[in-house]
XYZ file of C-alpha atoms in Angstrom:
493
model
C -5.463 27.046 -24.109
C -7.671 24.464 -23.426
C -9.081 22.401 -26.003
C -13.129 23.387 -27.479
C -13.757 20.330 -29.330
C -14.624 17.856 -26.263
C -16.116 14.308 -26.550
C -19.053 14.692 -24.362
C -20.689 16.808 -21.573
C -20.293 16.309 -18.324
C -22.018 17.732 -14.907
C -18.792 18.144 -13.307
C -16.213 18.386 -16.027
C -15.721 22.584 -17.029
C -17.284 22.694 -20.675
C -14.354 22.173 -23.038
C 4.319 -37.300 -5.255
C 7.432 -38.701 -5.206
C 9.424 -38.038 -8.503
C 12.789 -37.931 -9.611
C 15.266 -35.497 -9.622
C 17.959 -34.980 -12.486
C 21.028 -36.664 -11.266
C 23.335 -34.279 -13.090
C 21.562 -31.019 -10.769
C 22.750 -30.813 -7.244
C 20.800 -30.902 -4.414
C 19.974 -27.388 -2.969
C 19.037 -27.505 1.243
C 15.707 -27.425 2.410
C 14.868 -24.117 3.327
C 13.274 -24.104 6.889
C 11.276 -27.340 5.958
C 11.556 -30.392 8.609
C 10.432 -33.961 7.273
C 9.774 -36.818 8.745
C 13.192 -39.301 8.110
C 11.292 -41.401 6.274
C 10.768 -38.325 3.932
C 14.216 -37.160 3.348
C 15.672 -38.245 0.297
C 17.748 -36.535 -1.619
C 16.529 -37.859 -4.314
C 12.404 -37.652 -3.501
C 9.941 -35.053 -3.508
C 6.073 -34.744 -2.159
C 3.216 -33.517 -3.494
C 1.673 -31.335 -1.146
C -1.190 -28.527 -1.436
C -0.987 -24.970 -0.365
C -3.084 -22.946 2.149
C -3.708 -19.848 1.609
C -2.430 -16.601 2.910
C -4.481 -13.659 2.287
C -2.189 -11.159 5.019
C -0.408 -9.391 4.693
C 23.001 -7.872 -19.374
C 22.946 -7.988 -22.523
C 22.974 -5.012 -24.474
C 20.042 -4.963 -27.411
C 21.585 -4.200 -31.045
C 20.534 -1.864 -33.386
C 17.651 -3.527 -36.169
C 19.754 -3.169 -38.546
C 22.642 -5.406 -36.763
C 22.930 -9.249 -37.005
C 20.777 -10.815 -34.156
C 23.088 -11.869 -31.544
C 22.364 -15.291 -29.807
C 23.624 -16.690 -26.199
C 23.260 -20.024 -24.605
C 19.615 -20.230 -23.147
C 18.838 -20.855 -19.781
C 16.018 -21.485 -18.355
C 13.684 -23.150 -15.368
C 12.748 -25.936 -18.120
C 15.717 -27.953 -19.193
C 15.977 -30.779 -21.735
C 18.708 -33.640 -19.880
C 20.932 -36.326 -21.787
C 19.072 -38.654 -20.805
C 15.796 -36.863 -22.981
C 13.968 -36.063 -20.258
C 12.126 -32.295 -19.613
C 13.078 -31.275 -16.019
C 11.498 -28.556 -14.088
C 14.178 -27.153 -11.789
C 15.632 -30.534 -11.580
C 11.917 -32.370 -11.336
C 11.609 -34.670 -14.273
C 7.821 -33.790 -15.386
C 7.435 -37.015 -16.941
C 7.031 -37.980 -13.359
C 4.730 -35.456 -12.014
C 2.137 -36.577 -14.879
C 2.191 -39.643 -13.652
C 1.596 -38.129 -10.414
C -1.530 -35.730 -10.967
C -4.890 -35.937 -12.134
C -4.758 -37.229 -16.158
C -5.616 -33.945 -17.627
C -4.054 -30.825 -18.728
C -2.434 -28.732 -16.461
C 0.261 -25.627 -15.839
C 3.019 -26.668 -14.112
C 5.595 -23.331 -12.901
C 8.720 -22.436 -10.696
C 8.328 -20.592 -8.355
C 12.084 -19.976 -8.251
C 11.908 -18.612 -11.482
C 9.576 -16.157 -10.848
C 11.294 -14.666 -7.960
C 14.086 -14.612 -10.011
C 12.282 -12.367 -12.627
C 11.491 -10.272 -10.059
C 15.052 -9.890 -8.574
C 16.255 -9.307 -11.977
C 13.346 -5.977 -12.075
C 14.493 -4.771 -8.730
C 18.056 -5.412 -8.967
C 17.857 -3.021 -12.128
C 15.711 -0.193 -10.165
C 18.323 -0.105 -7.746
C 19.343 3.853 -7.040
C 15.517 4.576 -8.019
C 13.012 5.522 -6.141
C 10.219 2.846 -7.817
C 7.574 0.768 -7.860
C 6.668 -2.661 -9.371
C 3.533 -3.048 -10.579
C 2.687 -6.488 -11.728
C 0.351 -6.685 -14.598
C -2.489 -8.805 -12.859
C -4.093 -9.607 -16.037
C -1.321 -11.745 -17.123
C -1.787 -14.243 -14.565
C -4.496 -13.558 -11.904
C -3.775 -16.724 -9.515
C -3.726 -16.191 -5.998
C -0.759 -17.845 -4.903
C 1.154 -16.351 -7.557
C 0.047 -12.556 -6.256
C 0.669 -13.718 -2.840
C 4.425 -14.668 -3.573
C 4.799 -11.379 -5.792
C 3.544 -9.056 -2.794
C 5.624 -11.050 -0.559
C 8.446 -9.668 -2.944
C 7.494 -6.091 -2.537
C 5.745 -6.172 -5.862
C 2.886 -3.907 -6.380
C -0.190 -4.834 -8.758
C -1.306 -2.740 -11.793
C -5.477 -3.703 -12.776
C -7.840 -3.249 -15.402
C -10.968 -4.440 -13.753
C -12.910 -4.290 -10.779
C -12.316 -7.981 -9.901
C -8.608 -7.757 -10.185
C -8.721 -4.524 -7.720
C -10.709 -7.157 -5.154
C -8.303 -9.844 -5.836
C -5.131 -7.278 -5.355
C -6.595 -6.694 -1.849
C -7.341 -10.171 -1.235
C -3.925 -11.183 -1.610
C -2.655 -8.346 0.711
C -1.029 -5.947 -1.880
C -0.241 -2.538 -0.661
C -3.215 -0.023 -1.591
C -0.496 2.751 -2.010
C 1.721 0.321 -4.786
C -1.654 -0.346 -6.785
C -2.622 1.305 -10.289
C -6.441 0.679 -11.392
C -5.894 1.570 -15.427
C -8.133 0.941 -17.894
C -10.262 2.945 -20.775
C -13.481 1.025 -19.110
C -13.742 1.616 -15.867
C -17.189 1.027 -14.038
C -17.792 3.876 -11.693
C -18.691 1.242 -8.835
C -15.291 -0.141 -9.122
C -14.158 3.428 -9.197
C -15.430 3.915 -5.259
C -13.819 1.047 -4.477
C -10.156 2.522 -5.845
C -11.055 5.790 -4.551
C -12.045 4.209 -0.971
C -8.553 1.959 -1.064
C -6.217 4.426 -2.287
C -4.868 3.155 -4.848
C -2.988 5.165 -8.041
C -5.826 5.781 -10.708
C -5.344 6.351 -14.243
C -7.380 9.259 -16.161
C -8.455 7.753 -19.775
C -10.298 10.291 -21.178
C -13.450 12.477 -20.129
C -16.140 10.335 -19.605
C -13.414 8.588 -17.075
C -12.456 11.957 -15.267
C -16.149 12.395 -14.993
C -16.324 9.207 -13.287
C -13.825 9.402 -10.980
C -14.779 12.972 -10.176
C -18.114 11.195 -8.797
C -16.180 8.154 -7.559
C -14.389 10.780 -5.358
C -17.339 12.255 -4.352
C -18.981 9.239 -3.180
C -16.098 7.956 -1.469
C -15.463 10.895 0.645
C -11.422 10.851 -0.344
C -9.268 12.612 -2.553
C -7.880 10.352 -5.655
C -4.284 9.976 -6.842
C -4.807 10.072 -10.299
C -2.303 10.071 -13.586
C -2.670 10.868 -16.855
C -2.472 8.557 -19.076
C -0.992 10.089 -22.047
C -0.666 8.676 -26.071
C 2.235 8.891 -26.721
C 1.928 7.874 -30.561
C 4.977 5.451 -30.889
C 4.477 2.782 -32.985
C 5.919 -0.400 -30.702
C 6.379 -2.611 -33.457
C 4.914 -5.511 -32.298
C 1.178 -7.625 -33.375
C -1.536 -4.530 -33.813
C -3.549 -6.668 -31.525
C -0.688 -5.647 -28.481
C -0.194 -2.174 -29.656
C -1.569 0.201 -27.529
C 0.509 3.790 -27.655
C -0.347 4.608 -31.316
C -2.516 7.249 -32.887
C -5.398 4.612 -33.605
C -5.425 2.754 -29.806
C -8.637 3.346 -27.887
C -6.157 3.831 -24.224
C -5.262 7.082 -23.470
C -5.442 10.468 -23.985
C -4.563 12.657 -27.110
C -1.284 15.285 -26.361
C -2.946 17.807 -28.318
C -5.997 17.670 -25.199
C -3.382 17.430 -22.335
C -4.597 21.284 -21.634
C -8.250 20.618 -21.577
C -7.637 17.961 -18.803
C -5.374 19.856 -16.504
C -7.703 22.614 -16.577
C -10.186 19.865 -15.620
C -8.471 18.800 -12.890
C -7.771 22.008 -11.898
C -11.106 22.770 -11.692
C -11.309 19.771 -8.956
C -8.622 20.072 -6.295
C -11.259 18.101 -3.428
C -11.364 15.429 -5.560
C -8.467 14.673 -7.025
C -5.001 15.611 -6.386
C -2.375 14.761 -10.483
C 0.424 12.626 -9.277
C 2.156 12.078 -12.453
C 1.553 10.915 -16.085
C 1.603 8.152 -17.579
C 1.717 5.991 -21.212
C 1.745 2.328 -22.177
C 2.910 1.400 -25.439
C 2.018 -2.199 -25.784
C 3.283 -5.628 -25.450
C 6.204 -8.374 -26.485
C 8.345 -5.294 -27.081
C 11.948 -6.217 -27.694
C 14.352 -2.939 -28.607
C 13.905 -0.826 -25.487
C 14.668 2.388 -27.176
C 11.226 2.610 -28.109
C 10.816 2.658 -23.931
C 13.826 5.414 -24.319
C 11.649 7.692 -27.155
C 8.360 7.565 -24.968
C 9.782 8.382 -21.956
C 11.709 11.264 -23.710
C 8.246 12.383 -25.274
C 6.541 12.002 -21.492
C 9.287 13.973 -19.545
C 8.251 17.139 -21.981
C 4.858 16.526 -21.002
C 5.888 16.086 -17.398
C 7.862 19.652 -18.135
C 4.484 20.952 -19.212
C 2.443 20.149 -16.494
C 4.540 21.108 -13.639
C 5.121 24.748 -15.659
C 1.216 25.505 -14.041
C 2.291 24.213 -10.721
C 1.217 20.835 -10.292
C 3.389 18.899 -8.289
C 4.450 15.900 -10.881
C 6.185 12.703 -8.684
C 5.751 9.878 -10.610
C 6.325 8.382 -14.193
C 5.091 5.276 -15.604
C 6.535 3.834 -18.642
C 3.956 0.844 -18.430
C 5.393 -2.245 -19.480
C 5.975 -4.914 -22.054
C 9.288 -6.382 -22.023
C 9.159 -9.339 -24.547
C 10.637 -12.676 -23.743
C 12.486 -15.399 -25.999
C 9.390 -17.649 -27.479
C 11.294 -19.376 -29.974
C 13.849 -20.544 -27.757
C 17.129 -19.289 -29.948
C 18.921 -18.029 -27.757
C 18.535 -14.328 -29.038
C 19.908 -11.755 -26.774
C 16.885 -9.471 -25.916
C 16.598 -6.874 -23.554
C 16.666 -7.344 -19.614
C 15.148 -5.365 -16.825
C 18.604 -3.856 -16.743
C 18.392 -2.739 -20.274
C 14.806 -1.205 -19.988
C 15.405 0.715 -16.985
C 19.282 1.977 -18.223
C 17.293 3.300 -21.229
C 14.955 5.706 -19.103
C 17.452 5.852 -15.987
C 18.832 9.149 -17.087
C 15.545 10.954 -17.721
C 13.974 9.798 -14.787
C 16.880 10.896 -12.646
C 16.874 14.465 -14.670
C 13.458 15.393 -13.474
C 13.784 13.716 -9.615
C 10.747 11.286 -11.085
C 9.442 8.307 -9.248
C 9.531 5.529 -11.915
C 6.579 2.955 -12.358
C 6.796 -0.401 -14.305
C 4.699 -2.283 -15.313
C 5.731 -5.999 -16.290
C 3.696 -8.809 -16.403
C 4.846 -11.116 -19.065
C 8.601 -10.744 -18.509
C 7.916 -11.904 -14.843
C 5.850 -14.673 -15.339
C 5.812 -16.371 -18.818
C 8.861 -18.014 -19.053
C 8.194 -19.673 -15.400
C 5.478 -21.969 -16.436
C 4.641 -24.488 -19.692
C 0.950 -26.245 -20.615
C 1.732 -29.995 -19.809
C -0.509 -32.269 -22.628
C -0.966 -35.541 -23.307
C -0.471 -37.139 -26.865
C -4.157 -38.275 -27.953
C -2.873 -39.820 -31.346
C -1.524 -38.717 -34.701
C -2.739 -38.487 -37.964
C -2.580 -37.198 -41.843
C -4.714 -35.384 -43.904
C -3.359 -35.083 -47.409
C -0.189 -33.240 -47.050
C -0.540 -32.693 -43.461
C 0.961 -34.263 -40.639
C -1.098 -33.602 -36.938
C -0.068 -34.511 -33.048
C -3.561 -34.545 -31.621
C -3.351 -33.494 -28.061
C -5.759 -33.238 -25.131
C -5.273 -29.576 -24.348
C -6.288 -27.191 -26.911
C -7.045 -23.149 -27.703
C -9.524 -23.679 -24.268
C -6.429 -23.789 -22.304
C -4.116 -21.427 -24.310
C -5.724 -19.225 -26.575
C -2.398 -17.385 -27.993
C -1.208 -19.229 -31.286
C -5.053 -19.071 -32.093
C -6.165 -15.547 -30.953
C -3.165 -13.811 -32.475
C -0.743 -16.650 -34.514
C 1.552 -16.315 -31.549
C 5.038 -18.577 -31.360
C 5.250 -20.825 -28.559
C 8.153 -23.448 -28.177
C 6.866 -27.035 -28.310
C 8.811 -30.490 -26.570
C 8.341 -33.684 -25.991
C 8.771 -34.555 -22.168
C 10.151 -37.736 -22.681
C 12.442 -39.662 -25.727
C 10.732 -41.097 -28.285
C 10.662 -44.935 -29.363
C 13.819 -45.506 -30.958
C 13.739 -44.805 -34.545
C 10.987 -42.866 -34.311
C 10.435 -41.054 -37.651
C 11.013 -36.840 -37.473
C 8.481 -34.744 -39.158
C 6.963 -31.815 -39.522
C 3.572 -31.353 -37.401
C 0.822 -29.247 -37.141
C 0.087 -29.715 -32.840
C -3.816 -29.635 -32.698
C -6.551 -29.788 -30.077
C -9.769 -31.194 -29.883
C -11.511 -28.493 -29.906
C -14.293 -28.252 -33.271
C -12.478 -25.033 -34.894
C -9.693 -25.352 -37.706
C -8.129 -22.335 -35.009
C -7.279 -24.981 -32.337
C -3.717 -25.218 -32.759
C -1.085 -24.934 -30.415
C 1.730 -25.138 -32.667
C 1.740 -25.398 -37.143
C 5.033 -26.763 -38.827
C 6.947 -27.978 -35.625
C 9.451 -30.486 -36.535
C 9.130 -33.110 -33.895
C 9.833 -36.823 -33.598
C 6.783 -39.056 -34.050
C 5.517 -39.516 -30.443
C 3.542 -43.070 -28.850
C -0.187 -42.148 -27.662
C -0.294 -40.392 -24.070
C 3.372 -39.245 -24.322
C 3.879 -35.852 -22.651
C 4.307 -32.764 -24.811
C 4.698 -29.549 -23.331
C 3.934 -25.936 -24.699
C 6.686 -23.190 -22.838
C 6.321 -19.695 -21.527
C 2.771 -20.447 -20.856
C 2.717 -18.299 -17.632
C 1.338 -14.983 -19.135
C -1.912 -14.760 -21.143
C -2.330 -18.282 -20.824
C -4.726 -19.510 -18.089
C -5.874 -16.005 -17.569
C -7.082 -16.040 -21.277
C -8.357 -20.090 -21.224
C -12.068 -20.634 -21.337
C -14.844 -23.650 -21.206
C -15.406 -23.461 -24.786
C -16.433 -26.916 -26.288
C -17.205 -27.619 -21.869
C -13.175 -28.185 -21.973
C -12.498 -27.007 -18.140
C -10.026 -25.158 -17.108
C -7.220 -26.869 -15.896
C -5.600 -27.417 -12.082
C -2.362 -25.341 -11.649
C 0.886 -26.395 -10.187
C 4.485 -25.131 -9.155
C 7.831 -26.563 -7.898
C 8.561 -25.101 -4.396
C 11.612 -23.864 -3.210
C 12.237 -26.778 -1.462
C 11.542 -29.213 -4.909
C 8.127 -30.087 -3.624
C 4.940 -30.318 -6.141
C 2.270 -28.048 -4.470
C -1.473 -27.358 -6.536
C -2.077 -23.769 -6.282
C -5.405 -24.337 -8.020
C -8.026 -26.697 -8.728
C -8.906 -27.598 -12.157
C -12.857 -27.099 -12.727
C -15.236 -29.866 -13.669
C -18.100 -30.468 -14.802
C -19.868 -30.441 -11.535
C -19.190 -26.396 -11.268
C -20.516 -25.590 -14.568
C -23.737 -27.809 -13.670
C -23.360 -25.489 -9.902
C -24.668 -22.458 -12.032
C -27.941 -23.368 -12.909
C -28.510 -25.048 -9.740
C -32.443 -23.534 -8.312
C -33.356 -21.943 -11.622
């Protein structure tokens, strides 16, 4: 029966350079890549810019066991000789070869491995990818994850124009979001891509979106699925109290309502997101159990139910402990079964667990100093450039790139910005050796929420971007901002 208390009324709705490499890592070939011979050294590298191209298993415990640890690996790596390497680049060196400010610096081997890892773990499923744009909306990045089959899941407008920029497949996009403009909603409904219903004010809107785009809409319901994800409140977002999503006890009242509109919009499947940094992935197993019921529901009255999306938020090892927590493989053995019971195509939704752990926020030491009790690296990069440890007290690993000065005294450090807020801190209570001024310090899994997140506050611009190729080359795959472009928007007023 369909639900009479509604939220609102609606017409349409029925009324309810040349750097070093680490001598201890071999040298991979050069994949399709000719140099001139006064290029190729084995032990050399270039740094290069990058055009465009717009076409197109371990097994997580129980809480209540001891936390199991295993030696971490990763794209960063700390040699003997104390030295941060990059997929065998020593990033000592490429800060000596790029502009003096701070910048991201990724590999792109790692996140193609991330990806690998995703599909690898899908394989005997019919699925799609669906990268989380808002984790990290550079180009270059979206162009390499299309170029791995990836689809793109957005929250905005923009990120729907930048999906089709960088050549993503309309039919592999998802446009979710409890927000959505209704202009942005023609331009979904003109592409084709997978739209998410929110709650009534967004049916309404993408009943007209329809209309004005002349097509039929793919839509999903995006169903609360009240589990509690157990992660920062700021993250959660498939609890009672979120503002995403629809109540279960008003499923009816929207079926009926999409009933009522079979030109406009045709119910795919159903959806639910339950938040983000999630590491026991039988919360992912209880929500999809709760959202194959639903699925149950809805097909009982004869719509024709293909798809479910679990959403995503895999979390990732921030404190560097080695901590065994989930994998791809773990998430998707969790919901294999169910999916497989109901002949379901399965959509993910990752976005941190494919990029952050490819990328860190490369600094520069400004000086140190102590106030009273407290000990403070001063850097040049601050909560501009990485909001996280500010915005919500968030854990990132901190380094030094290089060794200190011997003897160098080891204490405990607050790592600080310059920003003028007592929030600009990168780091509190990091145990580090006492670095020289202008020494490199690195903050890790920077890749998600990062850069997307950074601002201009106190006119700090956003940095330049950079990634390791393939083939070990440094290639800028953006340009930092200056001061020139903020002066560029009051330019004629």
């Amino acid at each position: 029966m369909a639900a009479t208390h509604i939220l609102s009324q609606s017409p349409f709705l029925p009324k309810t350079l040349t750097l070093n490499r680490n001598p201890s890592t071999p040298i991979r070939p050069k994949p399709s890549i000719s140099l001139p011979k006064t290029l190729i050294n084995p032990n050399k590298f270039t740094l290069r810019a990058v055009l465009s191209h717009s076409n197109p298993t371990a097994v997580i415990t129980p809480s209540d066991s001891p936390t199991k640890t295993s030696n971490f690996k990763h794209c960063f790596t700390k040699s003997q000789d104390g030295y941060l390497y990059c997929e065998s680049i020593r990033v000592q060196d490429i800060m000596d070869s790029v502009e003096k400010r701070p910048f991201y610096l990724y590999s792109k081997k790692q996140i193609t491995r991330n990806l690998e890892a995703y599909r690898d773990a899908l394989e005997g499923l019919e699925s799609i990818i669906g990268y989380a744009v808002k984790a990290n909306n550079n180009l270059k990045i979206l162009e390499h994850l299309r170029g791995l089959g990836c689809g793109a899941v957005l929250v905005s407008g923009n990120e729907l124009r930048l999906a089709l920029t960088a050549g993503f497949d309309p039919a592999r996009c998802i446009f979710n979001g409890n927000g959505k403009l209704l202009e942005d909603l023609v331009l979904a409904a003109q592409s084709g891509v997978f739209v998410n219903i929110d709650s009534e004010f967004d049916l309404d809107n993408i009943i007209s979106a329809a209309r004005i785009a002349g097509n039929k809409v793919n839509v999903l319901l995006r169903i609360n699925p009240d589990v509690d994800p157990q992660v920062h409140p700021y993250v959660a977002t498939g609890n009672k109290n979120s503002k995403f999503g629809i109540r279960n006890e008003k499923l009816q009242w929207f079926l009926d309502a999409v009933k009522a509109h079979p030109a406009e919009l045709k119910l795919v499947g159903a959806h639910c997101h339950l938040g983000s940094t999630i590491t026991k992935v039988d919360i992912f197993r209880d929500a999809a159990a709760l959202m194959v019921n639903y699925i149950d529901q809805i097909r009982d009255q004869g719509f024709e139910i293909d798809y479910l999306n679990i959403g995503g938020g895999l979390g990732i090892d921030y404190y560097h402990s080695g901590a065994v927590l989930p994998t791809p493989r773990d998430l998707i053995d969790t919901v294999r079964v169910l999916v497989q019971s109901r002949n379901l195509k399965l959509i993910i939704e990752p976005g941190r667990s494919l990029i952050a752990n490819t990328c860190c926020l490369v600094n520069r030491v400004t000086g140190v100093k102590t106030n009273g009790t407290k000990n403070f690296i001063v850097i040049d990069g601050s909560m501009s450039e990485l909001i996280r440890p500010s915005l919500y007290d968030a854990y990132q690993h901190i380094e030094l790139v290089s060794p200190a000065q011997p003897g160098a005294e080891v204490s405990t450090f607050d790592v600080v910005g310059p920003v003028c807020e007592s929030a600009d801190f990168l780091g509190k209570g990091r145990e580090l050796p006492t670095p020289d001024r202008g020494m490199g310090l690195v903050v890790h899994d920077a890749g998600a929420y990062c850069m997307s997140m950074a601002s201009t506050y106190n006119l700090k611009m956003r940095p330049p971007e950079y990634w390791i190729e393939e083939d070990g080359s440094v290639a800028k795959i953006r340009h930092g901002e200056t001061f020139e472009d903020h002066l560029r928007y009051f330019k004629d007023l």
